[in-house]
């Protein structure tokens, strides 16, 4: 896709034990139940037999030495052949001691050899663990463990077990050859290639790639094997849809993403299908690496679909505000999320064509079209109001005062430039928190929609006036509202000293006692947060406005939690104004054709002008103070629709101050913390098919999410597998996330295919259990959530020696 340790490995010498009566084996060390023939002592004494062997380093070992090792390991004489065949293993004390700790009284020869392999490879005494460690060594470019296996003459046993467990056969067996065959066969199982290994190999590969300990080795070998097997060339011939469930190679994700980008740009894939495909890929190994690309494609598909459904028409200014707060804001939200994920992916070239399409649609078919339509009613409205939507100037009386009438404290968080669509996302995040309820309403900001005026309007006020100077400062009943000190004065005047203003940075630095004392001494606390505007208003950082929006959401959730920890139970969150943002550079046509002029131009920004005697023009709309519910003589001009004024040294992509819906519709969130839990995980059911009998090596099951996920009905993550009555896993294991929000029951069904291992043969004729398990929060332990029983009736069996 061009678009895009071994335990005890150190040998230690042992003294050759001379034959003779003084070195007889202590038979008392042989455990009860083990054979303890008289021959063993005689063998140790070496009276009759003096067979000699030569170790790899030239040292001699004798049959009497084998007897000593058997005694030390508390093994019977029947294991003489095992010990003698692998004498090199026992010549290192550490290896011998490590093996002794693993041995059990009823071990067979095969089990002992497996444990010897475990010691050589530094793994647990399971075949899959041995193979994982050998593959990790291969990925690390080392070979000490596999060489030790050979020196200890365990290589024949290793490859015999590889054949038994995974079906691996080769004239020249090797761990690299096995790795290539493993990837080749598992890829073939999911496509139409030739499969040489067994289903157990697929189960092993799934467990290996999902292992936190070994995933690095998996990724290294996956890349190497992809090149050897020509996976890129094979993928080029395939439809991405047949690859959705495969995740053995990073190239598969690259192929799917590349094709999805083209399909969404060409509109040959529906938004619903894209959402399903992306959801399926979330379960894949490489999703974390490509998450931003998948999310960007998903949001692009949603945006294109939503724009096609939108009817951008209105009959009045008020209707425009209401429709925006109910429907159209979602287009701004989807555009923001798409742009954010494209930026975070770092794949501008790959996403180039889709990005250009989304930018064109957003700017021309949505932002400009809606701006032009709304501008018509801005110009004809007698007053700047949109009843029944409340005006920002009424914020304190309408939203804050009711708490005071009930002798209830309230905290207000004001986030600079947090436009309505960001407030909507915040609403969802707050509701997802346990015991938190939240409601969202729109309000109409002051005009011009800039910080000083918006902040002033949110304070208790009777009259607002823009100062007759070049600062743009706003007076609240004659008092400057610039800065937290002046805002505290205004609050204290209105609240008999029981109000205060503080910045979010200062508040978050308070410890619990100080924050509680702050709330205790005030009936109203205003907290001022400034990240979006601070970032977007600077030319060098305006391109990071959407990253700032994401961070703002996290910031405010933390502030809300800190407030509730300080005993606040009623919180309001709002903004001084919104903003327009277009990610791509603007063209000349995006700027007003004339500059503002008048008797006095006091203050000039990219989206508004303040002054007196301002002269009208075809590209600027003039508003008088009385129309804007302002005192004083200062007049306002704003560019029509979404046009900007040119301003030296200032950015032009992130702007506010004008009369577009994105700038003037602001959120007001009302948050309350309850005493009782109100969050639950969505219910999940296993749907039994036509039969409750398993007759083959695979089982397909439908798992059903009982209802849609909402803010309060949250996703559920489960682990699924097939187990014996004794609790042994006999299939591959699936981690399933149930987070579907569709109202259509059919779209909440999840198809899961289980591959049975060879150990499933041992349960033939018995009941087995399909089990859904849920992790105990904050632990690695699981509890059973739901289960369903099946009868295992397979027509074949397998034979194991251990």
CSV table of C-alpha atoms in Angstrom, one decimal, residues 461-675:
chain,number,residue,atom,x,y,z
A,461,UNK,CA,-26.9,43.4,33.9
A,462,UNK,CA,-29.5,46.0,33.1
A,463,UNK,CA,-27.5,48.0,30.5
A,464,UNK,CA,-24.7,47.0,28.2
A,465,UNK,CA,-22.6,49.6,26.3
A,466,UNK,CA,-19.6,49.3,24.1
A,467,UNK,CA,-17.0,51.8,25.3
A,468,UNK,CA,-16.4,54.8,23.1
A,469,UNK,CA,-12.7,54.1,22.6
A,470,UNK,CA,-10.5,51.7,20.6
A,471,UNK,CA,-10.4,48.9,23.1
A,472,UNK,CA,-13.7,47.2,22.4
A,473,UNK,CA,-14.3,47.0,26.1
A,474,UNK,CA,-18.0,46.6,27.2
A,475,UNK,CA,-19.5,48.3,30.3
A,476,UNK,CA,-22.0,46.5,32.5
A,477,UNK,CA,-24.2,49.2,34.1
A,478,UNK,CA,-21.2,51.6,33.8
A,479,UNK,CA,-18.6,49.1,35.1
A,480,UNK,CA,-15.9,47.7,32.9
A,481,UNK,CA,-16.3,44.0,32.5
A,482,UNK,CA,-12.7,43.4,31.3
A,483,UNK,CA,-10.9,40.7,33.3
A,484,UNK,CA,-11.8,38.5,36.3
A,485,UNK,CA,-11.3,41.2,38.9
A,486,UNK,CA,-13.9,43.5,37.2
A,487,UNK,CA,-16.3,40.6,36.7
A,488,UNK,CA,-16.0,39.7,40.4
A,489,UNK,CA,-16.9,43.3,41.3
A,490,UNK,CA,-20.0,43.1,39.1
A,491,UNK,CA,-21.1,39.7,40.6
A,492,UNK,CA,-20.5,40.9,44.2
A,493,UNK,CA,-22.5,44.1,43.5
A,494,UNK,CA,-25.5,42.1,42.2
A,495,UNK,CA,-25.2,39.4,44.9
A,496,UNK,CA,-24.4,41.3,48.1
A,497,UNK,CA,-20.8,40.0,48.1
A,498,UNK,CA,-21.8,36.4,47.4
A,499,UNK,CA,-20.4,36.1,43.9
A,500,UNK,CA,-16.9,35.6,42.4
A,501,UNK,CA,-15.1,35.1,39.1
A,502,UNK,CA,-12.0,32.9,38.7
A,503,UNK,CA,-10.1,31.5,35.7
A,504,UNK,CA,-10.2,27.7,35.0
A,505,UNK,CA,-6.5,27.5,35.4
A,506,UNK,CA,-6.6,29.0,38.9
A,507,UNK,CA,-9.6,26.9,39.9
A,508,UNK,CA,-8.0,23.6,38.8
A,509,UNK,CA,-4.9,24.4,41.0
A,510,UNK,CA,-7.0,24.6,44.2
A,511,UNK,CA,-7.0,21.6,46.5
A,512,UNK,CA,-10.3,20.2,47.7
A,513,UNK,CA,-10.4,22.3,50.9
A,514,UNK,CA,-9.8,25.6,49.1
A,515,UNK,CA,-12.2,24.7,46.3
A,516,UNK,CA,-14.9,23.8,48.9
A,517,UNK,CA,-14.2,27.0,50.8
A,518,UNK,CA,-14.6,29.0,47.5
A,519,UNK,CA,-18.0,27.5,46.9
A,520,UNK,CA,-19.0,27.9,50.5
A,521,UNK,CA,-18.5,31.6,50.5
A,522,UNK,CA,-20.3,32.3,47.2
A,523,UNK,CA,-23.8,31.7,46.0
A,524,UNK,CA,-22.6,32.1,42.3
A,525,UNK,CA,-19.2,31.2,41.0
A,526,UNK,CA,-18.2,32.1,37.4
A,527,UNK,CA,-15.3,30.0,36.0
A,528,UNK,CA,-13.7,31.3,32.8
A,529,UNK,CA,-12.1,28.8,30.4
A,530,UNK,CA,-10.2,29.8,27.3
A,531,UNK,CA,-8.6,27.3,25.0
A,532,UNK,CA,-10.5,27.4,21.6
A,533,UNK,CA,-10.4,31.1,21.2
A,534,UNK,CA,-6.9,31.4,22.6
A,535,UNK,CA,-5.7,28.9,19.9
A,536,UNK,CA,-7.9,29.9,17.0
A,537,UNK,CA,-7.4,33.7,17.3
A,538,UNK,CA,-3.7,33.5,16.5
A,539,UNK,CA,-2.5,33.2,12.9
A,540,UNK,CA,0.2,30.7,13.8
A,541,UNK,CA,-2.1,28.3,15.7
A,542,UNK,CA,-5.5,28.8,14.1
A,543,UNK,CA,-5.1,25.5,12.2
A,544,UNK,CA,-5.2,23.7,15.6
A,545,UNK,CA,-8.7,25.0,16.5
A,546,UNK,CA,-10.3,21.6,16.3
A,547,UNK,CA,-7.6,20.0,18.4
A,548,UNK,CA,-8.3,22.8,20.9
A,549,UNK,CA,-12.0,21.9,20.8
A,550,UNK,CA,-11.3,18.2,21.7
A,551,UNK,CA,-9.1,19.3,24.6
A,552,UNK,CA,-11.8,21.7,25.7
A,553,UNK,CA,-14.3,18.9,26.1
A,554,UNK,CA,-11.8,17.0,28.3
A,555,UNK,CA,-11.1,20.2,30.3
A,556,UNK,CA,-14.7,21.0,31.0
A,557,UNK,CA,-15.5,17.4,32.1
A,558,UNK,CA,-12.6,17.7,34.6
A,559,UNK,CA,-13.8,21.1,35.8
A,560,UNK,CA,-17.4,19.7,36.3
A,561,UNK,CA,-16.0,16.7,38.3
A,562,UNK,CA,-13.9,19.0,40.5
A,563,UNK,CA,-16.9,21.2,41.2
A,564,UNK,CA,-19.0,18.3,42.2
A,565,UNK,CA,-16.2,17.0,44.4
A,566,UNK,CA,-16.3,20.4,46.1
A,567,UNK,CA,-20.1,19.8,46.8
A,568,UNK,CA,-21.5,21.7,43.8
A,569,UNK,CA,-24.6,20.0,42.5
A,570,UNK,CA,-25.9,22.6,40.0
A,571,UNK,CA,-23.7,23.7,37.1
A,572,UNK,CA,-24.3,25.8,34.0
A,573,UNK,CA,-21.9,25.7,31.0
A,574,UNK,CA,-22.1,28.3,28.2
A,575,UNK,CA,-20.0,30.4,25.8
A,576,UNK,CA,-19.5,34.0,24.9
A,577,UNK,CA,-19.8,33.3,21.1
A,578,UNK,CA,-19.2,30.6,18.5
A,579,UNK,CA,-16.9,30.7,15.4
A,580,UNK,CA,-16.5,29.9,11.8
A,581,UNK,CA,-13.7,27.7,10.8
A,582,UNK,CA,-12.6,26.5,7.3
A,583,UNK,CA,-9.5,24.4,7.3
A,584,UNK,CA,-8.3,25.0,3.8
A,585,UNK,CA,-6.8,28.5,2.9
A,586,UNK,CA,-9.4,31.0,1.8
A,587,UNK,CA,-9.7,32.5,-1.6
A,588,UNK,CA,-10.1,36.2,-2.5
A,589,UNK,CA,-13.8,35.7,-3.0
A,590,UNK,CA,-14.1,34.9,0.7
A,591,UNK,CA,-13.2,38.5,1.7
A,592,UNK,CA,-15.5,41.5,1.6
A,593,UNK,CA,-14.9,43.6,-1.5
A,594,UNK,CA,-14.8,46.9,0.4
A,595,UNK,CA,-13.3,48.2,3.6
A,596,UNK,CA,-15.4,49.8,6.4
A,597,UNK,CA,-15.5,53.6,6.5
A,598,UNK,CA,-17.3,56.1,8.6
A,599,UNK,CA,-16.9,59.2,10.7
A,600,UNK,CA,-14.9,57.2,13.3
A,601,UNK,CA,-13.8,53.6,13.0
A,602,UNK,CA,-12.8,52.6,16.6
A,603,UNK,CA,-12.3,48.9,16.4
A,604,UNK,CA,-11.8,46.6,13.4
A,605,UNK,CA,-11.7,42.8,13.4
A,606,UNK,CA,-12.0,40.2,10.7
A,607,UNK,CA,-15.8,39.8,11.2
A,608,UNK,CA,-17.0,43.2,12.6
A,609,UNK,CA,-16.3,46.9,12.9
A,610,UNK,CA,-17.1,49.3,15.7
A,611,UNK,CA,-17.5,53.0,15.2
A,612,UNK,CA,-19.8,56.0,14.6
A,613,UNK,CA,-21.3,57.3,11.4
A,614,UNK,CA,-20.4,54.1,9.7
A,615,UNK,CA,-21.2,54.1,6.0
A,616,UNK,CA,-23.2,51.3,4.4
A,617,UNK,CA,-22.0,49.2,1.5
A,618,UNK,CA,-23.0,46.2,-0.6
A,619,UNK,CA,-20.8,43.8,1.3
A,620,UNK,CA,-21.3,45.1,4.9
A,621,UNK,CA,-24.4,45.2,7.0
A,622,UNK,CA,-24.8,48.0,9.5
A,623,UNK,CA,-26.6,47.7,12.8
A,624,UNK,CA,-27.5,50.4,15.3
A,625,UNK,CA,-27.2,50.1,19.1
A,626,UNK,CA,-31.0,50.1,19.6
A,627,UNK,CA,-31.4,47.2,17.2
A,628,UNK,CA,-28.8,45.2,19.2
A,629,UNK,CA,-30.2,46.0,22.6
A,630,UNK,CA,-27.1,48.1,23.5
A,631,UNK,CA,-26.8,51.5,25.1
A,632,UNK,CA,-24.6,54.2,23.8
A,633,UNK,CA,-23.8,55.5,20.3
A,634,UNK,CA,-21.5,52.8,19.0
A,635,UNK,CA,-22.6,51.3,15.7
A,636,UNK,CA,-21.7,47.9,14.3
A,637,UNK,CA,-20.9,46.6,10.8
A,638,UNK,CA,-20.5,43.0,9.9
A,639,UNK,CA,-19.6,41.4,6.6
A,640,UNK,CA,-22.5,39.7,4.9
A,641,UNK,CA,-22.8,35.9,5.0
A,642,UNK,CA,-19.5,34.3,5.9
A,643,UNK,CA,-17.1,36.9,4.3
A,644,UNK,CA,-14.1,38.2,6.2
A,645,UNK,CA,-12.5,41.6,6.4
A,646,UNK,CA,-8.8,41.7,5.7
A,647,UNK,CA,-6.7,42.4,8.7
A,648,UNK,CA,-2.9,42.5,8.7
A,649,UNK,CA,-1.1,39.9,10.9
A,650,UNK,CA,-4.3,38.0,11.7
A,651,UNK,CA,-5.5,34.6,10.5
A,652,UNK,CA,-8.6,34.3,8.4
A,653,UNK,CA,-9.7,30.6,8.7
A,654,UNK,CA,-10.9,30.9,12.4
A,655,UNK,CA,-13.1,33.9,12.8
A,656,UNK,CA,-16.0,35.2,14.9
A,657,UNK,CA,-17.8,38.5,15.5
A,658,UNK,CA,-20.3,38.2,12.6
A,659,UNK,CA,-23.9,37.1,12.3
A,660,UNK,CA,-23.6,33.6,10.9
A,661,UNK,CA,-25.4,30.8,12.8
A,662,UNK,CA,-22.1,29.1,13.7
A,663,UNK,CA,-21.1,32.3,15.5
A,664,UNK,CA,-24.3,33.4,17.2
A,665,UNK,CA,-26.0,30.2,18.3
A,666,UNK,CA,-24.4,29.3,21.6
A,667,UNK,CA,-25.0,26.4,24.0
A,668,UNK,CA,-26.4,26.6,27.5
A,669,UNK,CA,-26.0,23.3,29.4
A,670,UNK,CA,-27.7,22.7,32.7
A,671,UNK,CA,-25.9,20.0,34.7
A,672,UNK,CA,-27.0,18.3,37.9
A,673,UNK,CA,-25.4,15.5,39.9
A,674,UNK,CA,-27.8,12.9,41.3
A,675,UNK,CA,-27.4,10.8,44.4
